[in-house]
Coordinates of C-alpha atoms in Angstrom, one line a residue:
K1 CA 24.9 64.6 0.8
R2 CA 25.5 64.4 4.5
A3 CA 21.7 65.8 4.8
R4 CA 20.3 63.2 2.8
S5 CA 22.1 60.4 5.0
A6 CA 21.1 61.8 8.0
M7 CA 17.4 62.0 6.7
L8 CA 17.6 58.2 5.8
A9 CA 19.1 57.4 9.1
L10 CA 16.3 59.0 10.9
A11 CA 13.9 57.3 8.8
V12 CA 15.4 53.8 9.2
R13 CA 15.0 54.7 13.3
R14 CA 11.5 55.5 13.3
A15 CA 10.6 52.5 11.1
A16 CA 12.6 50.5 13.9
L17 CA 10.7 52.3 16.2
A18 CA 7.2 51.8 14.9
L19 CA 7.8 47.9 14.0
P20 CA 6.8 46.6 17.4
S21 CA 3.6 48.3 17.3
S22 CA 2.6 47.1 13.8
V23 CA 3.7 43.2 14.7
A24 CA 1.6 43.5 18.1
A25 CA -1.2 44.9 16.1
C26 CA -1.2 41.9 13.5
A27 CA -0.3 39.2 16.1
P28 CA -4.0 38.4 16.9
A29 CA -5.1 37.8 13.5
M30 CA -1.7 35.8 12.7
R31 CA -1.9 33.8 15.9
Q32 CA -5.5 32.9 14.7
N33 CA -4.9 32.2 11.5
R34 CA -1.9 29.8 12.5
L35 CA -4.2 27.9 15.1
F36 CA -6.8 27.5 12.5
R37 CA -4.4 25.5 10.2
T38 CA -2.3 23.8 12.3
A39 CA -4.6 22.6 15.4
P40 CA -6.5 19.9 13.4
T41 CA -2.9 18.2 12.4
L42 CA -1.2 19.2 16.0
L43 CA -4.5 17.2 17.8
A44 CA -4.5 14.3 15.4
G45 CA -0.7 13.4 16.5
Q46 CA 0.8 14.2 12.9
G47 CA 2.3 17.8 13.3
S48 CA 4.1 17.8 16.8
H49 CA 7.4 16.2 17.3
I50 CA 6.9 15.6 20.6
H51 CA 5.9 12.5 22.0
R52 CA 3.4 12.4 25.0
D53 CA 2.4 9.5 26.9
T54 CA -1.3 8.1 27.1
P55 CA -2.5 5.3 28.6
E56 CA -2.8 3.2 25.2
N57 CA 0.9 4.6 24.1
N58 CA 3.7 4.4 26.3
E59 CA 6.7 2.5 27.0
S60 CA 5.0 -0.1 29.1
I61 CA 2.6 -1.0 26.4
P62 CA 3.8 -4.4 25.0
F63 CA 4.1 -4.9 20.9
E64 CA 5.3 -7.9 19.1
F65 CA 5.6 -8.4 15.1
T66 CA 3.1 -11.1 13.8
K67 CA 4.8 -13.5 11.8
E68 CA 3.3 -12.0 8.5
S69 CA 5.0 -8.6 9.7
E70 CA 8.9 -10.4 10.8
A71 CA 8.5 -12.3 6.7
E72 CA 7.6 -8.6 5.4
I73 CA 10.4 -6.7 7.3
E74 CA 12.8 -9.5 6.2
K75 CA 11.8 -8.8 2.6
Y76 CA 12.6 -5.4 2.8
L77 CA 16.0 -6.1 4.4
S78 CA 17.0 -8.5 1.5
R79 CA 17.1 -4.9 -0.6
Y80 CA 19.4 -3.5 1.2
P81 CA 23.1 -4.3 2.1
D82 CA 24.1 -6.0 5.3
T83 CA 25.3 -3.2 6.5
P84 CA 24.4 -0.7 9.8
Q85 CA 23.6 1.8 7.1
G86 CA 21.8 -0.7 4.8
R87 CA 19.6 -1.9 7.4
Q88 CA 18.7 1.6 8.2
S89 CA 17.3 2.0 5.1
A90 CA 14.5 -0.3 6.0
I91 CA 13.2 2.1 8.6
M92 CA 10.6 3.5 6.4
P93 CA 9.3 0.3 5.3
A94 CA 9.0 -1.2 8.8
L95 CA 7.2 2.0 10.1
W96 CA 4.6 1.2 7.7
V97 CA 4.6 -2.7 8.2
V98 CA 3.5 -1.9 11.3
Q99 CA 0.7 0.2 10.6
Q100 CA -0.6 -2.6 8.3
Q101 CA -0.7 -5.1 11.4
L102 CA -2.5 -2.8 13.3
D103 CA -5.2 -1.7 11.0
R104 CA -8.4 -2.9 13.0
A105 CA -11.0 -2.2 10.5
H106 CA -9.7 -3.8 7.0
K107 CA -11.1 -6.9 7.3
T108 CA -14.6 -5.6 8.5
I109 CA -15.0 -2.9 5.4
K110 CA -17.1 -4.5 2.9
A111 CA -15.7 -2.8 -0.1
E112 CA -17.7 -3.2 -3.3
T113 CA -16.4 -2.6 -6.8
K114 CA -18.9 -1.5 -9.3
Y115 CA -16.6 -1.1 -12.5
E116 CA -14.2 -3.5 -14.5
G117 CA -10.5 -3.1 -13.2
A118 CA -11.5 -1.7 -9.8
F119 CA -10.4 -4.3 -6.9
A120 CA -10.6 -4.4 -3.0
F121 CA -7.2 -4.9 -1.2
D122 CA -6.8 -8.2 0.2
K123 CA -4.9 -7.3 3.0
P124 CA -4.4 -3.7 4.7
Q125 CA -2.0 -1.2 2.8
G126 CA -1.1 0.6 6.3
S127 CA -3.7 4.1 6.2
G128 CA -5.8 2.9 8.6
G129 CA -3.2 1.9 11.4
W130 CA -0.8 3.7 13.8
V131 CA 2.7 3.1 15.2
P132 CA 2.8 3.2 18.9
L133 CA 6.1 4.1 20.7
K134 CA 7.1 0.5 21.6
A135 CA 6.8 -0.7 18.4
M136 CA 9.4 2.2 17.3
H137 CA 11.5 0.4 19.8
A138 CA 11.0 -3.1 18.7
I139 CA 12.0 -1.4 14.6
A140 CA 15.2 0.0 16.1
D141 CA 16.2 -3.3 17.8
K142 CA 15.2 -5.4 14.9
L143 CA 17.3 -3.2 12.4
G144 CA 20.2 -2.8 15.1
C145 CA 20.0 1.3 14.6
S146 CA 19.2 3.8 17.3
R147 CA 15.9 4.7 18.8
M148 CA 16.3 8.2 17.8
A149 CA 16.8 7.3 14.0
V150 CA 13.5 6.0 13.9
Y151 CA 12.0 8.8 15.8
E152 CA 13.5 11.0 13.2
V153 CA 11.6 9.2 10.5
A154 CA 8.4 8.8 12.0
T155 CA 7.8 12.4 13.3
F156 CA 8.8 14.0 9.5
F157 CA 6.4 12.1 7.5
T158 CA 2.7 12.4 8.3
M159 CA 1.9 9.3 6.3
Y160 CA 2.9 7.6 9.9
N161 CA 0.1 8.0 12.5
R162 CA 2.0 8.5 15.8
N163 CA -1.4 8.3 18.1
L164 CA -4.2 5.5 17.8
Q165 CA -6.6 6.2 15.5
G166 CA -10.4 5.7 15.2
K167 CA -11.0 2.4 13.7
F168 CA -12.1 4.2 10.8
H169 CA -9.8 6.9 9.8
I170 CA -11.3 9.5 7.6
Q171 CA -8.6 11.6 5.7
L172 CA -10.3 14.3 4.2
C173 CA -8.3 16.3 1.2
A174 CA -8.8 19.9 1.4
T175 CA -6.3 21.0 -1.5
T176 CA -7.4 23.3 -4.0
P177 CA -9.3 21.1 -6.3
C178 CA -11.2 19.6 -3.5
M179 CA -11.7 22.7 -1.7
V180 CA -13.4 24.7 -4.9
C181 CA -15.6 21.5 -5.0
G182 CA -17.0 21.7 -1.6
A183 CA -14.6 19.9 0.6
Y184 CA -15.1 22.2 3.4
D185 CA -19.1 21.4 3.0
I186 CA -18.3 17.8 3.3
L187 CA -16.0 18.4 6.2
A188 CA -19.1 20.4 8.1
A189 CA -21.1 17.1 7.2
I190 CA -18.9 15.1 8.9
E191 CA -18.2 17.4 12.0
K192 CA -22.0 17.6 12.6
H193 CA -22.7 13.8 12.1
L194 CA -20.0 12.6 14.3
G195 CA -20.0 15.3 16.9
I196 CA -16.5 16.0 16.5
K197 CA -14.0 18.4 15.0
C198 CA -11.1 17.8 12.6
G199 CA -8.2 16.3 14.2
E200 CA -10.7 14.5 17.2
T201 CA -11.9 10.7 17.7
T202 CA -15.4 9.9 18.6
S203 CA -15.9 8.7 21.8
D204 CA -16.7 5.1 20.7
G205 CA -13.4 5.0 19.0
M206 CA -15.1 4.3 15.7
F207 CA -14.0 7.3 13.8
T208 CA -10.7 9.8 13.6
L209 CA -11.2 13.0 11.0
T210 CA -7.8 14.7 9.5
E211 CA -7.4 17.3 7.1
V212 CA -4.7 16.3 4.6
E213 CA -3.1 17.5 1.4
C214 CA -3.7 16.4 -2.2
L215 CA -4.9 12.5 -2.5
G216 CA -4.7 12.3 -5.8
A217 CA -8.3 12.0 -6.8
C218 CA -8.5 15.7 -8.4
V219 CA -10.6 14.8 -11.2
N220 CA -13.6 13.1 -8.6
A221 CA -13.3 16.0 -6.0
P222 CA -14.2 16.4 -3.2
M223 CA -12.8 13.1 -1.7
I224 CA -12.3 11.1 1.6
Q225 CA -9.9 8.4 2.1
V226 CA -11.0 6.2 4.9
N227 CA -8.2 3.6 6.0
D228 CA -7.0 2.3 2.5
Y229 CA -10.0 3.2 0.6
F230 CA -11.2 6.2 -1.7
F231 CA -14.9 7.2 -1.8
E232 CA -15.1 10.3 -4.4
D233 CA -17.6 12.6 -5.7
L234 CA -18.9 13.1 -2.2
T235 CA -21.9 15.6 -1.4
P236 CA -23.2 16.4 2.3
E237 CA -25.9 14.2 1.6
N238 CA -24.1 10.7 0.3
V239 CA -21.2 10.9 2.8
I240 CA -23.7 10.4 5.7
P241 CA -25.0 7.1 4.8
L242 CA -21.6 5.9 3.9
L243 CA -20.2 6.9 7.5
D244 CA -23.0 5.0 8.8
N245 CA -22.7 2.1 6.3
L246 CA -19.0 1.7 7.6
K247 CA -20.1 1.5 11.2
A248 CA -22.6 -0.8 10.5
G249 CA -20.3 -2.9 8.6
K250 CA -22.7 -2.8 5.8
P251 CA -21.3 -2.8 2.2
V252 CA -19.7 0.3 0.6
K253 CA -19.2 1.2 -2.5
I254 CA -15.7 2.6 -3.0
G255 CA -14.6 5.2 -5.7
P256 CA -17.1 7.3 -7.2
Q257 CA -20.3 7.7 -5.3
N258 CA -22.6 8.8 -8.3
D259 CA -22.7 7.1 -11.6
R260 CA -19.2 8.3 -12.9
V261 CA -17.2 5.7 -14.3
H262 CA -13.6 5.4 -12.8
S263 CA -12.5 9.0 -13.6
L264 CA -14.0 9.5 -17.0
G265 CA -16.0 12.9 -17.8
P266 CA -19.7 13.4 -19.2
Q267 CA -18.1 12.5 -22.5
G268 CA -16.9 9.0 -21.7
R269 CA -13.3 8.1 -22.8
T270 CA -12.0 10.2 -25.4
S271 CA -8.0 9.4 -25.6
L272 CA -6.3 6.3 -25.0
T273 CA -9.5 4.2 -26.3
S274 CA -6.9 1.1 -27.4
P275 CA -3.5 -0.2 -26.5
P276 CA -0.8 2.2 -27.5
A277 CA 1.0 1.3 -30.7
G278 CA 4.5 1.5 -29.8
P279 CA 7.4 0.9 -30.4
Y280 CA 8.0 0.5 -26.5
C281 CA 11.1 1.3 -24.8
R282 CA 11.3 -2.2 -23.3
D283 CA 9.3 -5.5 -22.7
L284 CA 7.8 -4.9 -19.4
S285 CA 6.8 -8.8 -19.1
K286 CA 10.0 -9.7 -18.8
I287 CA 11.0 -7.8 -15.9
A288 CA 10.9 -9.9 -13.1
D289 CA 8.9 -9.4 -9.9
P290 CA 11.3 -8.0 -7.0
A291 CA 9.1 -9.4 -4.5

């Protein structure tokens, strides 16, 4: 029994001595893989919790809410108790209101819809804007909370852009369905055409390219989201004129870039061909709009 214990102890010591060399041998590959996956996100300002002053984003740059933004924030505040904790609950929507306010491109995108039920947004939804440091301070002052409370939310959720984006923010989905359908071919085509890498902005400030996780259009993969609009069923060939038309202010078709109707397959609609018969759990027409 003692001999077995001694042999086990010797084996553990040998393994411990060998461990550093094994880790050292694996380190280059581990480091390379980590940088490959995280560098674009860090460059886009979404993955790092550290604020770094830039000429366009520092405490000396003024920020003021528009009257529309003020009204939006008040609407959200009315949904929470008028207490310090209740007002702090409005941090998330207030950050999103700022992004809506600072979307520079929405009015210039001539979005066209081809099919019944599809529509273009009448105002920015937020994905094309950003939240500068001074805006975070303005939110903290308005809600009566600490600046740190706002920082904690803004740095946790990747939907908040904390660095100035290009006029058109290209968010390319590379999660599994898009990946197997050619997302990285689309990425390569965009990078070559714009002369930037993922996580970078073109020198003219027109485009920022970011790789993101699933955007929920898996059936129509591969796809990108540009500001608030989805462009689906992409190929390396049709994504280039799409970007050129956005830059030139020409009309662009939102949704599928081929002949697909919404997300229907080649056989068309095979289910839900008529309104469900019920019984319904509640009468949705009698529910008041919270707005």
